[in-house]
Short mmCIF file of C-alpha atoms in Angstrom, two decimals:
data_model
loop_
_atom_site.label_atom_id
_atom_site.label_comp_id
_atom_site.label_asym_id
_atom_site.label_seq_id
_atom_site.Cartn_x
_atom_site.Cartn_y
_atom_site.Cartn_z
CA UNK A 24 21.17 4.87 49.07
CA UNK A 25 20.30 6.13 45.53
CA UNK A 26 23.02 8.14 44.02
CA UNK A 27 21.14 10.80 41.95
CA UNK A 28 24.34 12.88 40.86
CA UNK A 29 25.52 9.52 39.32
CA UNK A 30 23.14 9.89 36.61
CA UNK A 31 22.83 13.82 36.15
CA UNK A 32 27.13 14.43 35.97
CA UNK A 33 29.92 13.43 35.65
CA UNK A 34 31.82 10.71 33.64
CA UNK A 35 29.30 8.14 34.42
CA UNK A 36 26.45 9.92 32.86
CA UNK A 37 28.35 10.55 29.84
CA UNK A 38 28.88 7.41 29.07
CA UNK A 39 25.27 6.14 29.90
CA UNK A 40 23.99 9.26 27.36
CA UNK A 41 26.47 8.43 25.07
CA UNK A 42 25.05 4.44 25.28
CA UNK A 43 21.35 5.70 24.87
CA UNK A 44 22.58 7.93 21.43
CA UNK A 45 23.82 4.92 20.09
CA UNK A 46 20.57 3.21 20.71
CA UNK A 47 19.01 5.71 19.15
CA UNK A 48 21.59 5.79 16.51
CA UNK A 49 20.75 1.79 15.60
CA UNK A 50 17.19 2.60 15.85
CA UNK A 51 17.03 5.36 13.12
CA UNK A 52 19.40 3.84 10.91
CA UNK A 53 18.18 0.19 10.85
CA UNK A 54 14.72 1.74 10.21
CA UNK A 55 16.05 3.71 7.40
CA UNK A 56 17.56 0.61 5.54
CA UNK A 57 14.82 -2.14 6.96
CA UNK A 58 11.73 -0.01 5.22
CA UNK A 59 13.19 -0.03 1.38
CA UNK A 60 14.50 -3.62 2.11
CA UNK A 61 11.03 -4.85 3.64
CA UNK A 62 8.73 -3.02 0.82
CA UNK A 63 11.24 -4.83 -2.07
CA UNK A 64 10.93 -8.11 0.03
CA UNK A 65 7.14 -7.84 0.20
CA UNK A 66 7.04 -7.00 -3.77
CA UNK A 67 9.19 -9.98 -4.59
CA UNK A 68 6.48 -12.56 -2.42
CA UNK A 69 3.89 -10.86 -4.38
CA UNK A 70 5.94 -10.22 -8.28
CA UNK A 71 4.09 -12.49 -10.91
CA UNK A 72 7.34 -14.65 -10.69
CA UNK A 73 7.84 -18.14 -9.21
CA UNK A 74 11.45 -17.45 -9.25
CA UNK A 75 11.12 -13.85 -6.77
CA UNK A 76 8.62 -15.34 -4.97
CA UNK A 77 10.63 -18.40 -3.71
CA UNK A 78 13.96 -15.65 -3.27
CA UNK A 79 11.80 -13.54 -1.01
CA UNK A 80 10.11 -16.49 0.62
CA UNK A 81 13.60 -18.32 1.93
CA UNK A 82 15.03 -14.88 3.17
CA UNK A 83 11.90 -14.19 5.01
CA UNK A 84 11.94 -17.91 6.08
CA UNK A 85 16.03 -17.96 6.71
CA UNK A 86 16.06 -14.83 9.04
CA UNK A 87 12.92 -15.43 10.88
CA UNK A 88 13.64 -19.19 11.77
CA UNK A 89 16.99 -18.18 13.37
CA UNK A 90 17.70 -16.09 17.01
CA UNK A 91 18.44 -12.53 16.75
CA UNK A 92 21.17 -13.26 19.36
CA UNK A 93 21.96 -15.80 16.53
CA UNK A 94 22.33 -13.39 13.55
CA UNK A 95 24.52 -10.72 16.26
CA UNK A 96 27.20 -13.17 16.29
CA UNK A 97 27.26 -14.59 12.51
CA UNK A 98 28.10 -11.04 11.54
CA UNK A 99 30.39 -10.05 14.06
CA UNK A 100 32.14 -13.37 14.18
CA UNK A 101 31.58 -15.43 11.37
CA UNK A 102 31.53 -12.61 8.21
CA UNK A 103 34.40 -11.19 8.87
CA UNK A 104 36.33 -14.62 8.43
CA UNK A 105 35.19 -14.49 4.53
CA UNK A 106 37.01 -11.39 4.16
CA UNK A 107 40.94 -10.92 3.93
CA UNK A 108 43.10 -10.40 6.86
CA UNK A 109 43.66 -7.06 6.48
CA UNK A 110 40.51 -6.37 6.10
CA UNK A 111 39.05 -7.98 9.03
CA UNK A 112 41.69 -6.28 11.00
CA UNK A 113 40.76 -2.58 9.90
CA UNK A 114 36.83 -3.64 10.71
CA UNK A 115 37.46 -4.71 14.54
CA UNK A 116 39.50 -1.31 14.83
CA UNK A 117 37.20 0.67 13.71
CA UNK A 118 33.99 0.33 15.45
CA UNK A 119 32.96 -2.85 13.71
CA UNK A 120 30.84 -3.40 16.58
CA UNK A 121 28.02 -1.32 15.68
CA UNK A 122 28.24 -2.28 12.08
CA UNK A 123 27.98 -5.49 12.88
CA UNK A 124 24.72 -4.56 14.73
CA UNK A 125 23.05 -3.08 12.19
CA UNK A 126 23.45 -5.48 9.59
CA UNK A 127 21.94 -7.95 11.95
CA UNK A 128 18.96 -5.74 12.94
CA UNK A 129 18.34 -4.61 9.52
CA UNK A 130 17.82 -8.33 7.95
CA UNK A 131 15.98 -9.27 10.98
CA UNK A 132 13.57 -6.44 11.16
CA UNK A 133 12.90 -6.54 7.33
CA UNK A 134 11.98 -9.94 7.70
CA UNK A 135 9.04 -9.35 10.00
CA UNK A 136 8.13 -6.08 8.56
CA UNK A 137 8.20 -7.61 4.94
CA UNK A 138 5.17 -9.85 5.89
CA UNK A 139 3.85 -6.72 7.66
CA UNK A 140 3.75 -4.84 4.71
CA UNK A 141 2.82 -7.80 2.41
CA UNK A 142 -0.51 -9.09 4.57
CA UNK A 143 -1.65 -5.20 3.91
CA UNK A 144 -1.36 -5.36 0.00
CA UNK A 145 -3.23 -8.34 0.39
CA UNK A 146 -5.57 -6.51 2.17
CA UNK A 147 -6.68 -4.39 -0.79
CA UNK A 148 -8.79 -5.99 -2.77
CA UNK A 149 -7.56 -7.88 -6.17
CA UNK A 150 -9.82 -6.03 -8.16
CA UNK A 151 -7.75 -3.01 -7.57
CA UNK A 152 -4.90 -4.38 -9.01
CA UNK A 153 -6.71 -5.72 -11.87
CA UNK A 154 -8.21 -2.30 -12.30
CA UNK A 155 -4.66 -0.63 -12.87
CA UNK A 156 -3.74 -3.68 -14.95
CA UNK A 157 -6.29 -2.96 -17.56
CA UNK A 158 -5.44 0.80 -17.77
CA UNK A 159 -2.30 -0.21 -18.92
CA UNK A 160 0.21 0.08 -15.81
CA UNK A 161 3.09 -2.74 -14.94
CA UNK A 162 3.12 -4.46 -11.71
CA UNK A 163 5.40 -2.13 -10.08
CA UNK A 164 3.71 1.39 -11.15
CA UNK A 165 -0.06 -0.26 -10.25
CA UNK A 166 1.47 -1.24 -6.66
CA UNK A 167 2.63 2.21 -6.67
CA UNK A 168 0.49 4.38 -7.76
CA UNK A 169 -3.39 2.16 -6.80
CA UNK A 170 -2.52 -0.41 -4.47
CA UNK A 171 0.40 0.80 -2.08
CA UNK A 172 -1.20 4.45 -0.64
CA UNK A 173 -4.28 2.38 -0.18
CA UNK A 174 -2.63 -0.79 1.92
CA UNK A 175 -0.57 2.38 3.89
CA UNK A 176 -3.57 2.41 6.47
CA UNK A 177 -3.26 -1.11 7.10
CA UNK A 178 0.16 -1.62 7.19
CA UNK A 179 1.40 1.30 9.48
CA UNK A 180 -0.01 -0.30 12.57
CA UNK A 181 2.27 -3.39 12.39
CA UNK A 182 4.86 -1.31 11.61
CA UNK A 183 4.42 0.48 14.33
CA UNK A 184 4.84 -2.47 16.85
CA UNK A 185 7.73 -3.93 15.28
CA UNK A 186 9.69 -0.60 15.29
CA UNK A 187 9.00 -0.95 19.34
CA UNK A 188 10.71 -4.49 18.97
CA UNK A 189 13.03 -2.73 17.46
CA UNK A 190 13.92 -0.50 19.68
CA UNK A 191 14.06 -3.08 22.47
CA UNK A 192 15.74 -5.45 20.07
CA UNK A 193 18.75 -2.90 19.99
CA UNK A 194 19.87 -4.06 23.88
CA UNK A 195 20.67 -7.72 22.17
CA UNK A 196 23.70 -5.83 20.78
CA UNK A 197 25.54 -5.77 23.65
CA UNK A 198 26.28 -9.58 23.31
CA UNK A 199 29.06 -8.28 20.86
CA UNK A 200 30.60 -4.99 22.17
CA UNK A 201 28.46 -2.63 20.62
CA UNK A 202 28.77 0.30 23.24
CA UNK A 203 24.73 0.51 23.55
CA UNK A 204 22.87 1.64 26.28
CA UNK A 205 22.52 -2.23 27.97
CA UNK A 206 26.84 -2.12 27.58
CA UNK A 207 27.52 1.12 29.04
CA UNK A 208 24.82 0.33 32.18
CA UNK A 209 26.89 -2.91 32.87
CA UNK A 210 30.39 -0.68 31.94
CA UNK A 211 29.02 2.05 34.61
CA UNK A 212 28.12 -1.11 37.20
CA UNK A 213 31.65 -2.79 37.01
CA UNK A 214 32.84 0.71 37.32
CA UNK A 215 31.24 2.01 40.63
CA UNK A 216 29.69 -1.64 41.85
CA UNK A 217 26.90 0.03 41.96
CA UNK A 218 23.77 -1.56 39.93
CA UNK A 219 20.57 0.27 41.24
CA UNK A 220 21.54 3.70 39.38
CA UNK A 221 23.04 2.63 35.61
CA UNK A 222 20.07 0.17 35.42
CA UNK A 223 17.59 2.78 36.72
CA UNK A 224 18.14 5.08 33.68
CA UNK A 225 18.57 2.16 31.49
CA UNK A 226 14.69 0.78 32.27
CA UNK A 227 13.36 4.15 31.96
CA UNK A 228 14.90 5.34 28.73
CA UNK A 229 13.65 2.02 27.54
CA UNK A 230 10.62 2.09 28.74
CA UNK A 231 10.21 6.16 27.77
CA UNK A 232 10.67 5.30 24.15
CA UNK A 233 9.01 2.59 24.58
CA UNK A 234 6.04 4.49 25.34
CA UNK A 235 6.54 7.44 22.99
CA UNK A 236 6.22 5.03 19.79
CA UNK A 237 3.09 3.14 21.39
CA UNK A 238 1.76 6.57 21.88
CA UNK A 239 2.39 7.11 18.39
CA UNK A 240 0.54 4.21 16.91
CA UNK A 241 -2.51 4.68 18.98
CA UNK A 242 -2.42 8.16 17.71
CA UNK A 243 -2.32 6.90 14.32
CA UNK A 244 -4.83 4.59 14.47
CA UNK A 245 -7.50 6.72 16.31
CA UNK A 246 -6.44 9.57 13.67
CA UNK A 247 -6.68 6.98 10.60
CA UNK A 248 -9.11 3.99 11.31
CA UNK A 249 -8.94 1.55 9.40
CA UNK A 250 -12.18 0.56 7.77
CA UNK A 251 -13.00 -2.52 5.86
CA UNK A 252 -12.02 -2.75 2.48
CA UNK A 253 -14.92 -3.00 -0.05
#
């Protein structure tokens, strides 16, 4: 029989609240870092530089070829063994789990949204960038200031449905202790050997969130169409 208490009090639904904050927690942050890091990615692939263009073309290339699941376990096994002892011994007692996490999620996700955010430059038409070219701007203040606010319309779509990945991406980091929502549903199961309820409010806070940020996007889209560029 479905045990609704188990989710609404008690030590059991602290610890599957305190797994959905840190969700939550890896969502915000790795979208705060991935943005900056995808935008610079996107203007090395696209800098008048064979040199930044193949940099930014074998990082996008490197982390998009490889597992997620992959990446989870180079940085919370294999980085720390390039550091010193003592080192990797503070990390691991001191919540290296997480850290670990968001490394991982923030290279992966800037990978993806780099080309994202690179196919909607490219969407603007060249003659815009020429146009800022002859009044003088650099490459960097023309993207900036002529060609960026116009690719924003483009871009924020894809954006959009990557954060979702994102979000569901986040679960992966359970593979390596991170006390997410996906560990502390299986901590709560091996707990009360009960799977129905932990897993119950694990689907739907995924799938609420879920919905919230496709909400979001079709929101933005029907508010700010894009048109074709002429």
């Amino acid at each position: 029989m479905f045990d609704l208490s188990l989710l609404l009090t008690g030590p059991y639904h602290d610890l599957l609240v305190k797994g959905l904050l840190l969700s939550l927690t890896l969502l915000g942050l790795t979208l705060v870092l991935a943005l900056p890091l995808s935008l610079l990615i996107a203007l090395l692939r696209l800098a008048p530089s064979r040199i930044l263009n193949a940099v930014a073309w074998s990082y996008v290339e490197a982390i998009r070829n490889v597992p997620l699941l992959a990446h989870m376990l180079f940085w919370y096994f294999g980085a720390p063994e390039l550091l010193p002892e003592a080192t990797r011994e503070w990390l691991y007692g001191h919540n290296f789990e997480a850290i670990a996490a968001l490394c991982a999620l923030t290279l992966y996700t800037a990978a993806f949204m780099s080309e994202d955010i690179r196919s909607g430059i490219r969407a603007v038409p060249p003659v815009q960038l020429e146009a800022g070219r002859a009044l003088g701007f650099g490459f960097l203040t023309t993207m900036r200031l002529v060609v960026l606010p116009q690719a924003l319309r483009v871009t924020v779509p894809p954006l959009v449905s990557q954060t979702l990945n994102l979000w569901k991406n986040t679960s992966i980091a359970t593979v390596i202790g991170t006390a997410e929502l996906m560990y502390q549903a299986a901590k709560v199961e091996t707990a009360t050997f009960r799977s129905f309820e932990p897993f119950v409010f694990a689907t739907v806070s995924y799938l609420s969130l879920s919905l919230l940020i496709t909400g979001l996007g079709a929101w933005y889209q029907h508010a700010y169409p894009v048109r074709a560029a002429t």
